[in-house]
Amino acid sequence: MTQAFDIVVVGAGMVGAALATGLGQSGFSVAVVDRAPPPGFDPNGRPDIRVSALSAGSERYLRSLDAWSNILDMRATPYQRLAVWDETRYPLQNLVPRKLSEVEFDATELGADHLGHIVENSVTQQALWQTAEAEPRVTLIHGHGISSLGESGELATVTLDDGRELTAALVIGADGAQSRVRDLAGIGTTRNQYDQQAMVISVRYQGPVEDITWQGFHPSGPRAFLPLHSAGPDYPGESWASLVWYDAPDELARLKALADNDLMAEIQSAFPACLPLLTHIDARASFPIARQHAKRYVAGRVVLAGDSAHTINPLAGQGVNLGFQDAQALQGFLREARRAGDDLADCKWLDQYEQQRRPANRRMMLTMDLFYHLFSNQIPPLHLLRNLGLGAARALPFARNRVARYAMGIDEELPAMLKQITARIPGLNQL
């Protein structure tokens, strides 16, 4: 059996589901294919261990898709403050007073109600599936993967693992870092595996929901706190949070093997003193981290978006925000292609998409790499340099806030000073 569509989106995660929804709302007939079943949501259930810090820019995009209200109907935790500081101490530490190695961003100083929301990935995905299912031009095909991909004339053909064929003018690969679409299209990647891994721990803590998310940097890697929602009437006076602990793989393997009480004691000892008192560990998982970039985003009738095109160090939780920026840009160019009466795979439009998104994604990759290499060490000169940098951020609130507004998605334009700096960085175009 063969079904014809304007566009086939492979991958129904957050970015793929957003693309399918936005394209359907723009008048395209869309098939979205994913092996996984539809996501579910239990309002009384434990939080998903996978969470993301959705920026103000991502919130605007999700509002435009009519998905944000669905997220709020489930659960999302706004945060008003974001703090960063250096926990590394060494014999020359008195060269820089400790208070100068701490920086806090406050939404009120940036002219905003909040900096972003911490949202479980399954909640965001479920909200986007709801909007996709409500769109008559979108066909959701779950429980199946793709076995082959071919092109002939003005059409691409996607063959599913049950033998069905889907034809379309364009195939969008949004199927993650191990993208099957990218492989079938013959698109290679550059990849850099980091020495560290990341462990994510879902916990309950004593106290109300916090309005701050923070990262303390240690030589072995950062340790982060992301507040979630109240734990509810079953656990009065308690709230949920997600903790992130970066460290060497052997150390994280040791920590993962500990009993809950022992791991809780290790966390309370190793994390900054501002960590609330933990009462329960619900789940834990660790994963390797890597920077990966597709050598090109476009090949014939295939275009990549989200993690299929790029993965970055999850240091600041920017991965899904970059993916949503890809989706928004790609939707815009495809609408322009249709308005002009052009083939949706016309390189005139797809090349513009790559020319817009590749430099933006490279800049974020480079920024996260700089943070990673600057903070994850005990070298005294670098320690002094990073503390001076944090001190300068405190002393220059106007410049700091301009950059923060861009990073949080409050402003859509990169500040001119940052454009000038990144333009002069050697090797940026090779990332």
XYZ file of C-alpha atoms in Angstrom:
431
model
C 0.000 0.000 0.000
C 1.306 3.466 -0.913
C 0.165 6.710 0.718
C 1.052 10.152 -0.644
C 1.881 13.208 1.469
C 3.552 16.556 0.997
C 6.069 15.832 3.780
C 7.089 12.807 5.843
C 8.582 13.553 9.269
C 10.529 10.657 10.761
C 10.709 10.922 14.535
C 7.833 12.012 16.788
C 9.865 13.282 19.709
C 9.539 16.881 20.820
C 11.088 18.423 17.690
C 9.481 16.025 15.197
C 6.032 16.382 16.765
C 6.401 20.169 16.741
C 7.374 20.143 13.062
C 4.484 17.886 12.112
C 2.042 20.100 14.009
C 3.344 23.365 12.573
C 3.486 22.060 9.017
C -0.010 20.608 9.260
C -1.328 23.910 10.568
C 0.384 25.615 7.603
C -1.633 23.533 5.143
C 0.799 20.704 4.323
C -0.289 17.077 4.400
C 2.142 15.403 6.801
C 2.889 11.857 7.933
C 4.914 11.502 11.124
C 6.512 8.110 11.819
C 7.930 6.808 15.088
C 8.676 3.384 16.565
C 7.542 4.419 20.041
C 3.918 4.316 21.180
C 2.075 7.554 21.959
C 3.339 9.177 25.175
C 1.105 9.056 28.226
C 0.596 11.282 31.255
C -0.528 10.448 34.778
C -1.249 13.592 36.816
C -0.644 11.651 40.007
C 2.420 9.835 38.708
C 6.075 10.383 39.424
C 7.896 12.859 37.181
C 9.720 11.749 34.065
C 13.438 11.543 34.778
C 14.080 13.372 31.489
C 13.395 17.092 31.797
C 14.309 20.181 29.775
C 14.672 23.872 30.565
C 12.391 25.422 27.956
C 13.388 28.991 27.145
C 11.062 31.943 26.658
C 11.672 31.588 22.917
C 10.549 27.943 22.977
C 7.484 28.955 24.972
C 6.539 31.487 22.267
C 6.947 28.840 19.572
C 4.864 26.282 21.473
C 2.169 28.910 22.036
C 2.070 29.500 18.275
C 1.378 25.769 17.823
C -1.402 25.857 20.455
C 0.605 23.344 22.496
C 1.607 25.528 25.445
C -1.845 25.438 27.066
C -1.711 21.624 26.907
C 1.613 21.710 28.768
C 0.222 24.006 31.462
C -2.821 21.740 31.811
C -0.376 18.978 32.772
C 2.576 20.528 34.613
C 5.444 22.945 34.134
C 7.593 24.743 36.692
C 8.576 28.355 35.978
C 11.859 29.650 37.319
C 12.628 33.303 37.967
C 16.326 33.009 38.795
C 19.352 31.178 37.437
C 22.615 31.015 39.390
C 26.114 29.910 38.342
C 29.201 29.703 40.529
C 32.605 28.050 40.788
C 33.080 25.488 43.571
C 36.736 24.774 42.765
C 39.141 25.893 45.498
C 42.924 25.957 45.272
C 45.820 27.537 47.262
C 45.621 30.889 45.431
C 41.855 31.163 45.901
C 42.113 34.436 47.816
C 43.215 36.206 44.627
C 39.522 36.395 43.772
C 36.956 36.895 46.565
C 34.407 34.086 46.550
C 31.477 36.429 46.038
C 32.941 37.465 42.681
C 32.831 33.858 41.452
C 29.035 33.795 41.701
C 26.565 35.172 39.153
C 22.790 35.200 39.438
C 20.361 36.120 36.678
C 16.961 37.409 37.784
C 13.933 37.694 35.526
C 12.997 41.077 37.021
C 16.390 42.509 35.998
C 15.794 41.259 32.448
C 12.317 42.781 32.254
C 10.600 39.388 32.188
C 8.123 37.473 34.355
C 10.278 34.359 34.276
C 13.411 33.005 32.611
C 11.915 29.728 31.464
C 10.132 26.568 32.572
C 11.419 23.182 33.655
C 9.185 20.667 31.867
C 9.300 16.888 31.694
C 10.108 15.744 28.157
C 7.150 13.377 28.159
C 4.815 16.273 29.035
C 6.094 18.414 26.152
C 5.869 15.480 23.752
C 2.363 14.554 24.931
C 1.176 18.156 24.472
C 2.554 18.217 20.926
C 0.990 14.842 20.088
C -2.349 16.237 21.245
C -2.048 19.210 18.904
C -0.866 16.961 16.044
C -3.793 14.564 16.538
C -6.182 17.519 16.456
C -4.802 18.631 13.076
C -6.660 16.843 10.216
C -3.709 17.224 7.806
C -1.381 15.229 10.099
C -1.280 11.414 10.070
C 0.482 9.798 13.049
C 2.039 6.377 12.408
C 3.476 4.843 15.571
C 4.939 1.440 16.329
C 6.884 1.314 13.059
C 10.310 2.372 11.846
C 11.651 2.903 8.340
C 13.531 0.217 6.453
C 14.548 2.140 3.328
C 14.560 5.574 1.730
C 14.731 6.326 -1.975
C 14.229 9.133 -4.479
C 12.783 9.118 -7.962
C 12.009 12.229 -9.944
C 9.980 14.642 -7.862
C 9.272 12.239 -5.010
C 10.993 10.524 -2.117
C 9.732 7.120 -1.005
C 9.915 5.952 2.611
C 9.350 2.228 3.134
C 8.202 1.201 6.610
C 9.188 -2.018 8.350
C 5.721 -3.465 7.650
C 6.124 -2.929 3.899
C 3.980 0.180 3.555
C 5.298 2.950 1.338
C 4.945 6.678 1.942
C 5.733 9.146 -0.830
C 6.443 12.836 -0.344
C 8.233 15.796 -1.877
C 10.381 16.068 1.262
C 11.506 13.826 4.131
C 12.513 15.463 7.425
C 14.838 13.510 9.689
C 13.983 14.368 13.304
C 14.792 10.924 14.672
C 17.550 11.806 17.115
C 21.296 11.522 17.469
C 21.352 7.989 16.006
C 19.245 9.108 13.051
C 18.263 6.348 10.647
C 17.206 8.961 8.073
C 20.610 10.629 8.224
C 22.350 7.299 7.666
C 20.087 6.319 4.763
C 20.666 9.728 3.158
C 24.437 9.192 3.352
C 25.082 12.212 5.556
C 28.147 11.873 7.762
C 28.859 13.528 11.105
C 31.740 14.955 13.089
C 31.717 13.737 16.692
C 33.606 14.574 19.868
C 33.033 12.329 22.892
C 33.573 14.031 26.252
C 35.472 12.393 29.086
C 32.603 13.035 31.457
C 29.183 11.441 31.604
C 26.022 12.851 33.159
C 23.856 11.216 35.803
C 20.285 12.449 36.223
C 18.564 11.798 39.549
C 14.884 12.382 40.276
C 14.401 13.325 43.933
C 11.954 14.709 46.458
C 13.095 17.412 48.845
C 11.739 19.124 51.939
C 10.202 22.528 51.248
C 8.104 24.440 48.725
C 8.819 24.558 44.992
C 11.963 26.639 44.440
C 12.023 29.507 41.926
C 15.715 29.081 41.064
C 17.739 26.663 38.968
C 21.497 26.573 39.552
C 24.805 24.995 38.574
C 27.887 24.739 40.753
C 31.061 23.986 38.788
C 33.548 21.454 40.178
C 36.806 20.173 38.620
C 35.078 16.843 37.919
C 32.131 18.600 36.289
C 29.070 20.672 37.173
C 26.284 19.703 39.557
C 22.901 21.167 38.819
C 19.508 21.584 40.497
C 16.309 21.885 38.449
C 13.109 22.476 40.455
C 9.936 20.626 39.567
C 6.385 20.667 40.929
C 4.959 20.044 44.386
C 4.902 16.392 45.451
C 1.196 16.709 46.312
C -0.962 15.720 49.278
C 0.649 12.297 49.633
C 3.913 14.017 50.594
C 2.922 17.252 52.386
C 5.582 19.949 52.445
C 7.708 18.191 49.804
C 8.568 18.983 46.170
C 10.134 17.192 43.218
C 13.434 18.140 41.576
C 15.860 16.827 38.993
C 19.560 16.745 39.860
C 22.354 16.458 37.303
C 25.824 15.211 38.320
C 28.642 15.288 35.749
C 31.660 13.111 36.515
C 33.991 10.403 35.233
C 32.205 7.223 34.038
C 33.791 5.069 36.777
C 32.633 7.443 39.506
C 29.094 7.587 38.151
C 29.002 3.784 37.895
C 29.945 3.627 41.587
C 27.259 6.137 42.522
C 24.570 4.390 40.453
C 25.270 1.121 42.283
C 24.687 2.631 45.751
C 21.568 2.037 47.807
C 19.194 5.008 47.892
C 20.163 6.115 51.400
C 23.874 5.933 50.583
C 23.425 7.851 47.331
C 21.348 10.481 49.140
C 24.165 10.956 51.660
C 26.721 11.283 48.845
C 24.568 13.899 47.102
C 24.029 15.986 50.247
C 27.770 15.894 50.875
C 28.964 16.548 47.305
C 26.395 19.098 46.146
C 26.520 22.782 47.140
C 25.186 23.671 50.581
C 22.138 25.401 49.097
C 20.714 22.034 47.999
C 17.474 21.471 49.955
C 17.237 18.523 52.339
C 16.464 15.420 50.266
C 13.816 12.986 51.461
C 13.613 10.401 48.666
C 15.365 9.204 45.515
C 12.921 8.057 42.882
C 15.027 7.233 39.808
C 18.538 7.548 38.409
C 20.131 7.156 34.983
C 23.439 8.051 33.361
C 24.404 8.659 29.753
C 27.521 9.602 27.760
C 27.709 13.129 26.382
C 29.092 14.157 23.031
C 29.149 17.001 20.572
C 27.985 15.835 17.158
C 27.254 17.793 14.007
C 25.980 16.568 10.649
C 28.371 17.478 7.831
C 25.373 18.868 5.980
C 21.723 19.349 6.835
C 20.388 18.704 3.326
C 20.802 15.819 0.847
C 18.439 15.673 -2.103
C 14.911 15.384 -0.722
C 16.075 14.913 2.866
C 16.590 17.639 5.465
C 17.632 17.240 9.121
C 16.427 19.015 12.254
C 17.083 18.776 15.991
C 19.364 16.075 17.375
C 19.542 14.413 13.950
C 21.501 17.476 12.809
C 23.356 18.383 16.012
C 23.878 17.386 19.617
C 25.685 19.561 22.140
C 26.992 19.289 25.672
C 23.809 19.443 27.803
C 25.516 21.848 30.196
C 22.824 24.536 29.986
C 19.954 22.414 28.692
C 19.932 24.151 25.297
C 19.520 21.072 23.091
C 15.725 21.037 22.705
C 15.622 24.838 22.438
C 17.983 24.645 19.463
C 15.801 21.928 17.974
C 12.696 24.099 18.274
C 14.594 26.939 16.585
C 15.399 24.538 13.717
C 11.737 23.581 13.454
C 10.530 27.162 13.420
C 13.036 28.172 10.746
C 12.352 25.139 8.534
C 8.586 25.691 8.705
C 9.086 29.288 7.610
C 11.205 28.402 4.576
C 8.824 25.624 3.495
C 5.896 28.025 3.663
C 7.870 30.443 1.463
C 8.641 27.643 -0.999
C 4.959 26.793 -1.320
C 3.986 30.452 -1.666
C 6.497 30.762 -4.522
C 5.151 27.609 -6.199
C 8.532 25.866 -5.822
C 9.400 22.241 -5.125
C 9.615 21.776 -1.336
C 13.059 20.218 -1.799
C 14.332 23.132 -3.899
C 17.866 23.890 -2.691
C 17.044 27.607 -2.946
C 14.999 27.228 0.275
C 16.681 24.315 2.033
C 20.117 25.898 1.638
C 18.789 29.072 3.247
C 17.590 26.950 6.173
C 21.051 25.428 6.600
C 22.788 28.788 6.180
C 20.640 30.228 8.964
C 20.726 27.357 11.433
C 24.245 25.908 11.079
C 26.074 29.038 12.343
C 23.618 29.471 15.223
C 24.028 25.840 16.269
C 27.829 26.092 15.930
C 27.881 29.149 18.197
C 26.014 27.291 20.926
C 28.272 24.241 20.499
C 31.349 26.400 20.888
C 29.941 28.210 23.907
C 29.178 24.952 25.704
C 32.641 23.603 24.823
C 34.293 26.719 26.217
C 32.391 26.337 29.472
C 33.194 22.628 29.617
C 36.943 23.047 29.134
C 37.230 26.213 31.219
C 35.436 24.879 34.285
C 36.175 21.131 34.287
C 39.750 21.337 35.524
C 41.910 22.384 38.482
C 44.545 24.394 36.581
C 45.140 27.563 38.702
C 45.502 30.040 35.789
C 42.247 28.821 34.255
C 40.611 28.902 37.668
C 41.631 32.530 38.027
C 40.470 33.311 34.482
C 37.022 31.835 34.960
C 36.534 33.584 38.292
C 37.578 36.867 36.721
C 35.066 36.166 33.965
C 32.280 35.540 36.463
C 33.374 38.643 38.353
C 33.200 40.684 35.157
C 29.687 39.359 34.532
C 28.701 40.661 37.967
C 30.386 44.012 37.369
C 28.871 44.575 33.885
C 25.165 43.914 34.349
C 24.089 45.640 31.120
C 26.283 43.474 28.875
C 25.542 40.375 30.954
C 21.799 40.943 30.749
C 21.874 41.543 26.982
C 23.549 38.172 26.465
C 21.222 36.520 28.987
C 18.117 37.862 27.230
C 19.348 36.286 23.992
C 20.317 32.973 25.639
C 16.915 32.742 27.357
C 15.098 33.445 24.102
C 13.638 36.718 25.409
C 15.436 38.596 22.607
C 15.633 36.926 19.199
C 18.663 38.867 17.913
C 22.195 37.961 18.974
C 23.803 41.048 20.600
C 26.181 42.831 18.205
C 29.135 42.464 20.577
C 28.643 38.685 20.709
C 28.369 38.502 16.912
C 31.724 40.293 16.650
C 33.371 37.985 19.170
C 32.139 34.743 17.569
C 33.063 36.003 14.094
C 36.701 36.202 15.199
C 36.925 32.739 16.774
C 39.159 30.469 14.681
C 37.786 27.085 13.727
C 34.149 27.986 14.328
C 33.195 27.097 10.751
C 34.728 23.638 11.144
C 32.471 22.598 14.033
